[in-house]
Amino acid sequence: MLKRKAPAKGIFALPYAVICVIFVVFPLILLLIYAFRGENGGFTFGNFAEVFTNSSNYMALLKTVGTALLATGICLLIAYPLAYILAAAPFNKIAILALLFVVPMWMNFILRIFALQSLLSMLGIEKSYGAAVIGLVYDFLPFMLLPIYTALVNLDTSYAEAAGDLGANAVGTFLRTTLPMSVPGIISGVMMVFMPCFSAYAITDMMGDSNTAVIGGKIDYLISQNQWGVGSALAFVLLVLVIAVMVVGNLVASSRNAKANASALTRGGSAV
């Protein structure tokens, strides 16, 4: 009896490849075409020159970076202590995480923003730059919390116990064992928060005032004014910056993992 030949594994990736070509590659090609296309239809670098010579464009870019860094820093300051408490607590952590952070994410994004607007209005906080930052923190905090919580809950507690046996106090044990070993979770959380904060403008548009101008809103304005060339060039610069952040984050994480593996091998060799 003849055996059927198993289908090639690559065929299962074909639907995903088709989706990527249609919804990722093709739009990027159009973006590049518009970015290097002049008003007369010819090739030009003028759109990129406009991006870097027009003060409103690069000021919006710098303000976007600053806003994303601020929101990411606040998320880190809130998420790390909370993740640390949840990882060390004896109660049902999964239920608490689901109730406080996962279930609200099931709600429609626009409804969450409207609800937050109503809450801030009750507290006397109107549309402003601060309200926009609060909106970013509110929306992306779970993306910072979950990676850090995962890193903390999977830590090898023997290092902290050894530090305590050697006379280190609670602060020293945390700074020398827990914090360094949770850095991969911190890096993942920072990347997962910074990149969407950097590229998202709906929250700042809905909750900010006229002074809360970010690069996404600038691109939307340029496209709405039929300035496709400059808008596409600005979007391409934004894409390059996001990719650069991803590459740097991956390099830092890879370097961190390599050092950890080398340290583990050294300990193993010395033990032998």
Tab-separated table of C-alpha atoms in Angstrom:
chain	number	residue	atom	x	y	z
A	1	MET	CA	0.000	0.000	0.000
A	2	LEU	CA	1.429	3.340	-1.044
A	3	LYS	CA	2.001	5.907	1.656
A	4	ARG	CA	0.674	9.395	1.146
A	5	LYS	CA	3.338	12.027	0.983
A	6	ALA	CA	2.962	14.547	3.791
A	7	PRO	CA	2.379	18.106	2.588
A	8	ALA	CA	5.304	20.469	2.880
A	9	LYS	CA	5.314	22.416	6.129
A	10	GLY	CA	5.679	25.662	4.235
A	11	ILE	CA	2.207	25.358	2.762
A	12	PHE	CA	0.665	26.094	6.172
A	13	ALA	CA	2.409	29.458	6.187
A	14	LEU	CA	0.968	30.406	2.790
A	15	PRO	CA	-2.228	32.098	4.102
A	16	TYR	CA	-0.159	34.155	6.540
A	17	ALA	CA	2.271	35.108	3.770
A	18	VAL	CA	-0.616	36.227	1.539
A	19	ILE	CA	-2.094	38.346	4.353
A	20	CYS	CA	1.328	39.923	5.013
A	21	VAL	CA	1.798	40.776	1.348
A	22	ILE	CA	-1.654	42.346	1.016
A	23	PHE	CA	-1.859	44.210	4.320
A	24	VAL	CA	1.824	44.893	5.166
A	25	VAL	CA	4.134	44.756	2.155
A	26	PHE	CA	1.801	46.398	-0.369
A	27	PRO	CA	0.899	49.373	1.913
A	28	LEU	CA	4.606	49.897	2.663
A	29	ILE	CA	5.385	49.974	-1.047
A	30	LEU	CA	2.661	52.580	-1.571
A	31	LEU	CA	4.070	54.554	1.370
A	32	LEU	CA	7.521	54.610	-0.208
A	33	ILE	CA	6.129	55.568	-3.601
A	34	TYR	CA	4.287	58.564	-2.158
A	35	ALA	CA	7.246	59.499	0.068
A	36	PHE	CA	9.605	59.817	-2.915
A	37	ARG	CA	7.060	61.267	-5.306
A	38	GLY	CA	6.988	64.977	-6.091
A	39	GLU	CA	4.042	67.145	-7.018
A	40	ASN	CA	4.798	66.616	-10.717
A	41	GLY	CA	4.880	62.838	-10.276
A	42	GLY	CA	8.673	62.554	-10.515
A	43	PHE	CA	11.236	61.192	-8.064
A	44	THR	CA	12.287	63.610	-5.319
A	45	PHE	CA	13.844	63.870	-1.874
A	46	GLY	CA	11.937	67.082	-1.267
A	47	ASN	CA	9.335	65.434	0.949
A	48	PHE	CA	12.012	64.252	3.386
A	49	ALA	CA	13.685	67.655	3.217
A	50	GLU	CA	10.343	69.175	4.216
A	51	VAL	CA	10.124	66.773	7.153
A	52	PHE	CA	13.485	67.811	8.601
A	53	THR	CA	13.481	71.490	7.673
A	54	ASN	CA	9.945	72.343	8.775
A	55	SER	CA	10.176	73.065	12.489
A	56	SER	CA	6.599	71.975	13.184
A	57	ASN	CA	7.334	68.489	11.844
A	58	TYR	CA	10.427	67.664	13.854
A	59	MET	CA	9.090	69.448	16.924
A	60	ALA	CA	6.036	67.188	16.766
A	61	LEU	CA	8.409	64.245	16.381
A	62	LEU	CA	10.429	65.279	19.445
A	63	LYS	CA	7.262	65.905	21.443
A	64	THR	CA	5.984	62.455	20.492
A	65	VAL	CA	9.209	60.829	21.699
A	66	GLY	CA	9.016	62.784	24.960
A	67	THR	CA	5.367	61.891	25.512
A	68	ALA	CA	6.010	58.200	24.819
A	69	LEU	CA	9.004	58.181	27.186
A	70	LEU	CA	6.986	59.918	29.907
A	71	ALA	CA	4.055	57.503	29.613
A	72	THR	CA	6.417	54.512	29.514
A	73	GLY	CA	8.273	55.718	32.608
A	74	ILE	CA	5.050	56.225	34.553
A	75	CYS	CA	3.823	52.769	33.513
A	76	LEU	CA	7.104	51.265	34.738
A	77	LEU	CA	6.924	53.071	38.079
A	78	ILE	CA	3.378	51.824	38.639
A	79	ALA	CA	3.685	48.342	37.165
A	80	TYR	CA	6.890	47.120	38.810
A	81	PRO	CA	5.803	47.501	42.466
A	82	LEU	CA	2.376	46.128	41.601
A	83	ALA	CA	3.862	43.137	39.770
A	84	TYR	CA	6.248	42.554	42.667
A	85	ILE	CA	3.372	42.506	45.172
A	86	LEU	CA	1.274	40.209	42.990
A	87	ALA	CA	4.184	37.819	42.424
A	88	ALA	CA	4.848	37.553	46.175
A	89	ALA	CA	1.217	37.467	47.347
A	90	PRO	CA	-0.358	34.146	48.448
A	91	PHE	CA	-3.817	34.787	46.981
A	92	ASN	CA	-5.113	33.780	43.543
A	93	LYS	CA	-2.905	35.977	41.361
A	94	ILE	CA	-4.451	34.882	38.069
A	95	ALA	CA	-7.928	35.975	39.174
A	96	ILE	CA	-6.640	39.353	40.375
A	97	LEU	CA	-4.739	39.943	37.147
A	98	ALA	CA	-7.769	39.021	35.074
A	99	LEU	CA	-10.203	41.168	37.034
A	100	LEU	CA	-8.017	44.262	37.295
A	101	PHE	CA	-6.155	44.318	34.005
A	102	VAL	CA	-7.267	41.734	31.444
A	103	VAL	CA	-11.067	41.954	31.609
A	104	PRO	CA	-11.156	45.772	31.128
A	105	MET	CA	-9.135	45.295	27.924
A	106	TRP	CA	-12.061	43.339	26.462
A	107	MET	CA	-14.078	46.533	26.441
A	108	ASN	CA	-14.098	48.588	23.278
A	109	PHE	CA	-11.180	51.025	23.099
A	110	ILE	CA	-13.381	54.059	22.411
A	111	LEU	CA	-15.703	53.198	25.287
A	112	ARG	CA	-12.759	52.953	27.672
A	113	ILE	CA	-11.505	56.371	26.615
A	114	PHE	CA	-14.960	57.934	26.976
A	115	ALA	CA	-15.296	56.359	30.429
A	116	LEU	CA	-11.907	57.741	31.446
A	117	GLN	CA	-12.862	61.162	30.083
A	118	SER	CA	-16.010	61.143	32.212
A	119	LEU	CA	-14.043	60.119	35.310
A	120	LEU	CA	-11.423	62.828	34.793
A	121	SER	CA	-14.133	65.407	34.157
A	122	MET	CA	-15.766	64.483	37.483
A	123	LEU	CA	-12.369	65.076	39.109
A	124	GLY	CA	-12.069	68.472	37.436
A	125	ILE	CA	-9.438	67.410	34.889
A	126	GLU	CA	-10.315	68.668	31.429
A	127	LYS	CA	-8.679	67.955	28.088
A	128	SER	CA	-4.980	68.711	28.417
A	129	TYR	CA	-1.514	67.260	27.941
A	130	GLY	CA	-1.698	65.710	31.403
A	131	ALA	CA	-5.041	64.067	30.608
A	132	ALA	CA	-3.556	62.628	27.413
A	133	VAL	CA	-0.626	61.124	29.349
A	134	ILE	CA	-3.084	59.662	31.874
A	135	GLY	CA	-4.989	58.115	28.973
A	136	LEU	CA	-1.814	56.548	27.568
A	137	VAL	CA	-0.840	55.148	30.964
A	138	TYR	CA	-4.346	53.824	31.563
A	139	ASP	CA	-4.523	52.094	28.207
A	140	PHE	CA	-1.023	50.565	28.068
A	141	LEU	CA	-0.321	49.766	31.735
A	142	PRO	CA	-1.301	46.063	31.341
A	143	PHE	CA	1.320	45.685	28.602
A	144	MET	CA	3.966	46.765	31.117
A	145	LEU	CA	2.572	44.809	34.051
A	146	LEU	CA	2.203	41.358	32.490
A	147	PRO	CA	5.817	40.891	31.214
A	148	ILE	CA	7.274	42.122	34.511
A	149	TYR	CA	4.893	39.917	36.506
A	150	THR	CA	5.849	36.912	34.363
A	151	ALA	CA	9.552	37.592	34.916
A	152	LEU	CA	9.129	38.017	38.681
A	153	VAL	CA	6.923	34.994	39.229
A	154	ASN	CA	9.411	32.757	37.382
A	155	LEU	CA	12.514	33.971	39.247
A	156	ASP	CA	14.751	31.455	40.963
A	157	THR	CA	14.230	32.350	44.625
A	158	SER	CA	17.381	30.516	45.690
A	159	TYR	CA	19.476	33.579	44.799
A	160	ALA	CA	17.471	35.820	47.116
A	161	GLU	CA	17.632	33.184	49.856
A	162	ALA	CA	21.401	32.905	49.428
A	163	ALA	CA	21.778	36.682	49.615
A	164	GLY	CA	19.775	36.696	52.842
A	165	ASP	CA	21.919	33.894	54.293
A	166	LEU	CA	25.024	35.928	53.472
A	167	GLY	CA	23.732	38.864	55.488
A	168	ALA	CA	22.117	41.093	52.857
A	169	ASN	CA	19.082	43.054	54.012
A	170	ALA	CA	15.813	43.218	52.062
A	171	VAL	CA	16.863	46.264	50.021
A	172	GLY	CA	20.261	44.801	49.163
A	173	THR	CA	18.720	41.474	48.207
A	174	PHE	CA	16.245	43.210	45.914
A	175	LEU	CA	18.865	45.433	44.248
A	176	ARG	CA	21.407	42.642	43.734
A	177	THR	CA	19.185	39.695	42.820
A	178	THR	CA	15.526	40.425	42.100
A	179	LEU	CA	15.909	43.628	40.092
A	180	PRO	CA	18.774	42.458	37.825
A	181	MET	CA	17.086	39.126	37.152
A	182	SER	CA	13.813	40.836	36.201
A	183	VAL	CA	15.463	43.121	33.617
A	184	PRO	CA	14.290	40.975	30.641
A	185	GLY	CA	10.692	41.504	31.756
A	186	ILE	CA	11.322	45.238	32.132
A	187	ILE	CA	12.809	45.434	28.625
A	188	SER	CA	9.844	43.568	27.151
A	189	GLY	CA	7.378	45.800	28.988
A	190	VAL	CA	9.151	48.996	27.922
A	191	MET	CA	9.138	47.930	24.274
A	192	MET	CA	5.485	46.865	24.428
A	193	VAL	CA	4.473	50.233	25.876
A	194	PHE	CA	6.843	52.675	24.174
A	195	MET	CA	6.145	51.597	20.599
A	196	PRO	CA	2.333	51.847	20.712
A	197	CYS	CA	2.564	55.093	22.729
A	198	PHE	CA	4.922	56.440	20.091
A	199	SER	CA	2.730	55.586	17.126
A	200	ALA	CA	-0.780	55.959	18.616
A	201	TYR	CA	-2.463	59.342	18.429
A	202	ALA	CA	-6.136	58.548	18.989
A	203	ILE	CA	-5.779	58.874	22.765
A	204	THR	CA	-3.915	62.185	22.611
A	205	ASP	CA	-6.380	63.442	20.021
A	206	MET	CA	-9.410	62.552	22.153
A	207	MET	CA	-8.039	63.572	25.558
A	208	GLY	CA	-5.501	66.282	24.744
A	209	ASP	CA	-5.903	69.926	23.848
A	210	SER	CA	-4.462	71.950	20.974
A	211	ASN	CA	-1.010	71.858	22.606
A	212	THR	CA	-0.946	68.054	22.669
A	213	ALA	CA	0.285	67.612	19.105
A	214	VAL	CA	1.949	64.279	18.340
A	215	ILE	CA	3.395	62.929	15.128
A	216	GLY	CA	0.419	60.688	14.350
A	217	GLY	CA	-1.936	63.650	14.439
A	218	LYS	CA	0.450	65.591	12.214
A	219	ILE	CA	0.457	62.778	9.641
A	220	ASP	CA	-3.350	62.622	9.751
A	221	TYR	CA	-3.537	66.398	9.200
A	222	LEU	CA	-1.127	66.287	6.239
A	223	ILE	CA	-3.035	63.458	4.564
A	224	SER	CA	-6.366	65.217	5.135
A	225	GLN	CA	-4.869	68.303	3.445
A	226	ASN	CA	-3.936	66.134	0.445
A	227	GLN	CA	-0.208	66.450	1.205
A	228	TRP	CA	0.441	62.784	0.605
A	229	GLY	CA	4.137	63.157	-0.119
A	230	VAL	CA	5.148	64.904	3.115
A	231	GLY	CA	2.707	62.818	5.148
A	232	SER	CA	4.122	59.574	3.720
A	233	ALA	CA	7.695	60.741	4.324
A	234	LEU	CA	6.852	61.576	7.920
A	235	ALA	CA	5.170	58.180	8.347
A	236	PHE	CA	8.271	56.490	6.910
A	237	VAL	CA	10.506	58.321	9.405
A	238	LEU	CA	8.171	57.203	12.192
A	239	LEU	CA	8.420	53.604	10.941
A	240	VAL	CA	12.218	53.748	10.891
A	241	LEU	CA	12.307	55.067	14.461
A	242	VAL	CA	9.981	52.294	15.666
A	243	ILE	CA	12.152	49.646	13.960
A	244	ALA	CA	15.267	51.212	15.518
A	245	VAL	CA	13.708	50.957	18.981
A	246	MET	CA	12.849	47.301	18.337
A	247	VAL	CA	16.389	46.510	17.170
A	248	VAL	CA	17.981	48.250	20.164
A	249	GLY	CA	15.612	46.487	22.558
A	250	ASN	CA	16.357	43.092	21.012
A	251	LEU	CA	20.109	43.739	21.142
A	252	VAL	CA	19.925	44.712	24.812
A	253	ALA	CA	17.815	41.639	25.615
A	254	SER	CA	20.151	39.341	23.652
A	255	SER	CA	23.207	40.804	25.392
A	256	ARG	CA	21.521	40.360	28.744
A	257	ASN	CA	20.660	36.723	28.008
A	258	ALA	CA	24.205	36.015	26.770
A	259	LYS	CA	25.677	37.405	29.996
A	260	ALA	CA	23.237	35.365	32.074
A	261	ASN	CA	24.117	32.165	30.185
A	262	ALA	CA	27.849	32.857	30.536
A	263	SER	CA	27.388	33.471	34.265
A	264	ALA	CA	25.458	30.217	34.617
A	265	LEU	CA	28.192	28.284	32.788
A	266	THR	CA	30.855	29.885	34.994
A	267	ARG	CA	28.978	28.909	38.138
A	268	GLY	CA	28.520	25.394	36.803
A	269	GLY	CA	32.208	25.075	35.965
A	270	SER	CA	33.334	26.369	39.329
A	271	ALA	CA	30.929	24.005	41.067
A	272	VAL	CA	32.469	21.057	39.226
